[in-house]
Amino acid sequence: MLQRLYDWVDERLDITPIWRDVADHEVPEHVNPAHHFSAFVYCFGGLTFFIIVIQFLSGMFLTMYYVPDIVNAYESVKYLQGEVAFGMIVRGMHHWGASLVIVMVFLHTLRVFFTGAYKKPRELNWVVGVLMFFILMGLGFTGYLLPWDMKAYFATVVGLQMAESVPIIGTLIKTLLSGDPEIVGAQTLTRFFAIHVFFLPAALLGLMAVHFIMIRRQGIAGPL
Amino acid sequence: MQRGKGMKFVGDSRVPASGRKPNIPKDYSEYPGKTEAFFPNFLLKEWLVGAVFLVGYLCLTAAHPSPLERLADPTDSGYIPLPDWYFLFLYQLLKYEFVSGDYVVIGIVIIPALSFGALLLAPWLDRGPERRASRRPIASGMMLLAVLAVVYLTWEAVENHDWEAAAEQGEMLDDEAAELAEQVDTEHEGYQIYSDQGCIACHGDQLQGSGAAGPSLFDTQYDVDTIKNIAVEGIGEMPPGLFEGTDEELQILAEYIASGGGAQEGESGEDGASAEDAAGEETTEESDEE
């Protein structure tokens, strides 16, 4: 039954080559930890992807309870953490995932750098990777405010002060982020929420797609 | 593996083998038996690595619940903020004299722009064909230096932060403490004066005010001297001359009101700090806690 359904779709859309290309591409020996244990350094990229998937999933579940306004944000997080079944685990995974993903990206970047994998013809993929690194930092910064507790509020105040001290465009950046040149309040929280939940994840998804398509096109860098 | 209509690709790539592209690995047919298909063979191994990683990740999550401090209170100016750990290097950098204050542009724009710009443009800064780190000492050296700098700065930030104070200042108040923080200290000398001088009639027995007649004094933003002035000279609809006690009593009363009715705000640093401020030069070291 399933096979016939698949054949029906495949006859019309010819989907087999799409997934066969991903499934059948050969993984070279030098990145396979089964052949050389030291090749575990090639796992960092995959683990980064793994954590990002977890971040997307746990984040989606968090928004089922989280309320992005200054009256209810804190209470909703507290409720999620204390009352909701597995809420502590979901929030915990999102919290620790945010740190782990930075660690993994850092290690992945170092691996790519020290194996010289960013050299011609892979320059563009390196650039996309660094951009994703910036986006992840931005996700960390904007996500930190959302629980609206003391730590969140004051770390954001400091972060916005830093942005403000950029010459010429500083105040503009601050206003863009916090919704007001002076106040860090209700607007700031909703803006950070929008940036954290819509803008940056969308950008991240797009860049991840580009990153992976480029890997498939160019193949993994050869052994040293 | 079927590879299209007689197309020959380089390695595992989709790049046609025309000899145009350098630095692409040789075809894997040259390593017989060592390559394997991504799915399912290799993915299964990656899956195992991922599973082991996930176990560690879940243990971390279970062992250390994510922190939540008390509700944000923008008026608490005594709070020492700390960004998440991966921003600590920048946070620490900006503490140094030559990149802050007048030179903050160096710390906030020039250094980050140079280092992150260099990271972004690394492929064009290090253009040689060599890939081995040891054969391009300048690039590797700079990267090592940058990594060491980031590690050092983060370490310094962690060292210099007062973690105990930080844990205390953000501590979530339990229900009892939260209730106490909302209540005034009626045992306090200041409360006695507050009640004797008749303030209580308009401003309520919990400093909560009573609508139009007297505003709430609980979270008043006035400092001690202003409160002393208002008590004697009145303000708005409050007539002058209501306070009839001694100067000493006036001082105690003003300090009591400024400190939020001697509210016992747990161990949050703010209360102690503002009480100290309020005491000023006066030696009336009224401990309004406990």
Short mmCIF file of C-alpha atoms in Angstrom, two decimals, chain A residues 21-29 31-35 43 47 50-51 54-55 74 77-78 81 88-89 91-93 95-100 102-104 106 110 113-123 126-127 130-131 133-134 137 140-141 144 147-151 153-155 158 162 165-167 216-224, chain B residues 1 3 12-15 21-25 28 31 33-39 42 45 49-50 53-54 57-58 60-62 64-74 76 79 81-87 89-91 94 104-105 108-109 116 119-124 126-133 136 139-140 143-144 147 169-170 172:
data_model
loop_
_atom_site.label_atom_id
_atom_site.label_comp_id
_atom_site.label_asym_id
_atom_site.label_seq_id
_atom_site.Cartn_x
_atom_site.Cartn_y
_atom_site.Cartn_z
CA ASP A 21 21.31 11.77 -3.54
CA VAL A 22 21.34 12.38 0.20
CA ALA A 23 21.13 8.72 1.13
CA ASP A 24 23.70 7.33 -1.27
CA HIS A 25 26.45 9.89 -1.14
CA GLU A 26 29.57 8.23 0.09
CA VAL A 27 31.05 9.21 3.41
CA PRO A 28 34.82 9.19 3.05
CA GLU A 29 37.06 7.22 5.35
CA VAL A 31 35.69 11.58 8.52
CA ASN A 32 34.44 8.23 9.78
CA PRO A 33 35.19 7.65 13.45
CA ALA A 34 34.73 3.93 12.85
CA HIS A 35 37.95 3.94 10.84
CA CYS A 43 30.99 15.12 14.51
CA LEU A 47 25.92 17.65 16.82
CA PHE A 50 21.20 18.02 16.40
CA ILE A 51 21.06 20.62 19.19
CA ILE A 54 16.22 20.23 19.79
CA GLN A 55 16.19 23.99 20.30
CA TYR A 74 7.70 35.77 34.60
CA VAL A 77 7.87 30.76 33.07
CA LYS A 78 7.51 30.05 36.78
CA GLN A 81 9.00 25.40 35.43
CA MET A 88 11.25 21.69 33.80
CA ILE A 89 12.81 19.26 31.34
CA ARG A 91 12.88 24.51 29.65
CA GLY A 92 16.04 22.84 30.91
CA MET A 93 16.82 21.43 27.49
CA HIS A 95 18.39 26.52 28.49
CA TRP A 96 21.30 24.10 28.36
CA GLY A 97 20.96 23.63 24.62
CA ALA A 98 21.62 27.34 24.19
CA SER A 99 24.98 26.91 25.89
CA LEU A 100 25.83 23.58 24.29
CA ILE A 102 27.65 27.65 21.31
CA VAL A 103 30.22 25.13 22.53
CA MET A 104 29.60 22.86 19.55
CA PHE A 106 32.93 26.86 18.58
CA LEU A 110 37.97 25.37 15.16
CA PHE A 113 39.73 26.29 10.64
CA PHE A 114 42.58 24.00 11.68
CA THR A 115 41.91 21.49 8.92
CA GLY A 116 41.92 24.36 6.43
CA ALA A 117 38.55 23.24 5.13
CA TYR A 118 37.45 26.80 4.43
CA LYS A 119 39.92 27.21 1.57
CA LYS A 120 38.98 27.43 -2.05
CA PRO A 121 36.43 26.37 -3.20
CA ARG A 122 34.61 26.45 0.15
CA GLU A 123 34.98 30.12 1.07
CA TRP A 126 32.69 29.41 5.72
CA VAL A 127 31.07 32.85 5.45
CA VAL A 130 30.22 32.51 10.55
CA LEU A 131 26.94 34.33 9.87
CA PHE A 133 27.43 31.81 14.51
CA PHE A 134 26.43 35.48 14.83
CA MET A 137 24.81 34.67 19.56
CA GLY A 140 21.30 33.73 23.01
CA PHE A 141 21.12 37.45 23.72
CA TYR A 144 18.07 35.67 27.85
CA PRO A 147 11.94 34.99 31.48
CA TRP A 148 11.86 38.61 32.69
CA ASP A 149 13.65 37.93 35.94
CA MET A 150 16.33 40.08 37.54
CA LYS A 151 19.20 38.48 35.65
CA TYR A 153 16.45 42.39 32.79
CA PHE A 154 19.80 43.70 33.93
CA ALA A 155 21.87 41.70 31.45
CA VAL A 158 23.89 46.21 29.90
CA MET A 162 26.82 48.41 24.79
CA SER A 165 27.81 53.20 22.80
CA VAL A 166 28.41 52.41 19.15
CA PRO A 167 29.07 55.79 17.54
CA ARG A 216 26.29 18.43 -0.86
CA ARG A 217 27.45 20.30 -3.91
CA GLN A 218 31.09 20.55 -2.99
CA GLY A 219 31.49 17.45 -0.90
CA ILE A 220 33.36 17.30 2.34
CA ALA A 221 36.96 18.55 2.28
CA GLY A 222 39.43 15.79 1.56
CA PRO A 223 41.98 14.37 3.99
CA LEU A 224 44.90 16.58 4.89
CA MET B 1 25.75 4.29 -7.33
CA ARG B 3 25.17 9.08 -11.08
CA ASP B 12 31.26 12.62 -3.07
CA SER B 13 30.40 16.00 -4.55
CA ARG B 14 28.02 17.16 -7.24
CA VAL B 15 30.83 19.01 -8.94
CA LYS B 21 37.99 22.93 -9.31
CA PRO B 22 41.08 22.50 -7.17
CA ASN B 23 41.21 21.14 -3.62
CA ILE B 24 38.46 18.63 -4.11
CA PRO B 25 39.21 15.13 -2.95
CA TYR B 28 36.47 7.52 -3.60
CA TYR B 31 39.88 3.97 -1.49
CA GLY B 33 36.04 -0.62 0.81
CA LYS B 34 36.63 2.33 3.11
CA THR B 35 33.84 4.64 2.09
CA GLU B 36 30.29 3.93 3.03
CA ALA B 37 26.88 5.20 2.07
CA PHE B 38 25.52 8.02 4.17
CA PHE B 39 22.17 6.35 4.67
CA PHE B 42 26.96 6.09 8.34
CA LYS B 45 26.84 5.51 13.60
CA VAL B 49 27.06 9.37 18.78
CA GLY B 50 23.96 11.54 18.97
CA PHE B 53 25.42 12.93 23.52
CA LEU B 54 21.70 13.15 24.28
CA TYR B 57 22.59 16.41 27.74
CA LEU B 58 19.57 15.03 29.59
CA LEU B 60 22.83 17.84 32.69
CA THR B 61 19.25 19.03 32.38
CA ALA B 62 18.06 16.78 35.17
CA HIS B 64 20.85 21.34 37.01
CA PRO B 65 17.36 22.77 36.54
CA SER B 66 17.51 26.00 34.60
CA PRO B 67 17.76 28.99 36.90
CA LEU B 68 15.03 31.52 37.50
CA GLU B 69 15.60 34.56 39.65
CA ARG B 70 12.94 36.82 41.12
CA LEU B 71 10.74 39.02 38.96
CA ALA B 72 12.59 41.84 37.24
CA ASP B 73 12.60 44.99 39.34
CA PRO B 74 13.98 47.87 37.26
CA ASP B 76 16.79 47.84 41.99
CA TYR B 79 21.90 44.66 41.09
CA PRO B 81 24.30 42.22 36.08
CA LEU B 82 26.07 39.40 34.33
CA PRO B 83 25.50 38.32 30.75
CA ASP B 84 25.33 34.69 29.72
CA TRP B 85 28.74 33.04 29.80
CA TYR B 86 29.44 33.23 26.08
CA PHE B 87 29.33 37.03 26.20
CA PHE B 89 34.74 37.77 27.11
CA LEU B 90 33.27 40.97 25.68
CA TYR B 91 31.92 41.98 29.07
CA LEU B 94 35.08 46.40 28.34
CA VAL B 104 34.86 52.72 24.50
CA VAL B 105 34.76 52.88 20.71
CA ILE B 108 32.85 48.11 21.43
CA VAL B 109 33.50 48.63 17.73
CA PHE B 116 34.86 39.04 13.91
CA LEU B 119 36.89 35.50 11.23
CA LEU B 120 34.29 36.16 8.55
CA LEU B 121 36.88 36.92 5.90
CA ALA B 122 39.36 34.23 6.92
CA PRO B 123 39.30 32.50 3.51
CA TRP B 124 40.53 35.69 1.85
CA ASP B 126 44.64 33.07 4.37
CA ARG B 127 44.70 32.34 0.66
CA GLY B 128 47.60 29.93 0.36
CA PRO B 129 46.94 26.42 -0.89
CA GLU B 130 48.26 24.77 2.27
CA ARG B 131 45.62 23.24 4.50
CA ARG B 132 47.69 21.78 7.33
CA ALA B 133 47.65 24.10 10.33
CA ARG B 136 50.38 28.10 7.71
CA ALA B 139 46.85 31.92 10.38
CA SER B 140 47.03 29.14 12.98
CA MET B 143 43.56 31.79 15.68
CA LEU B 144 45.28 30.21 18.67
CA VAL B 147 41.08 31.48 21.28
CA GLN B 169 20.77 39.33 44.95
CA GLY B 170 18.60 37.46 42.50
CA MET B 172 13.61 34.08 44.48
#
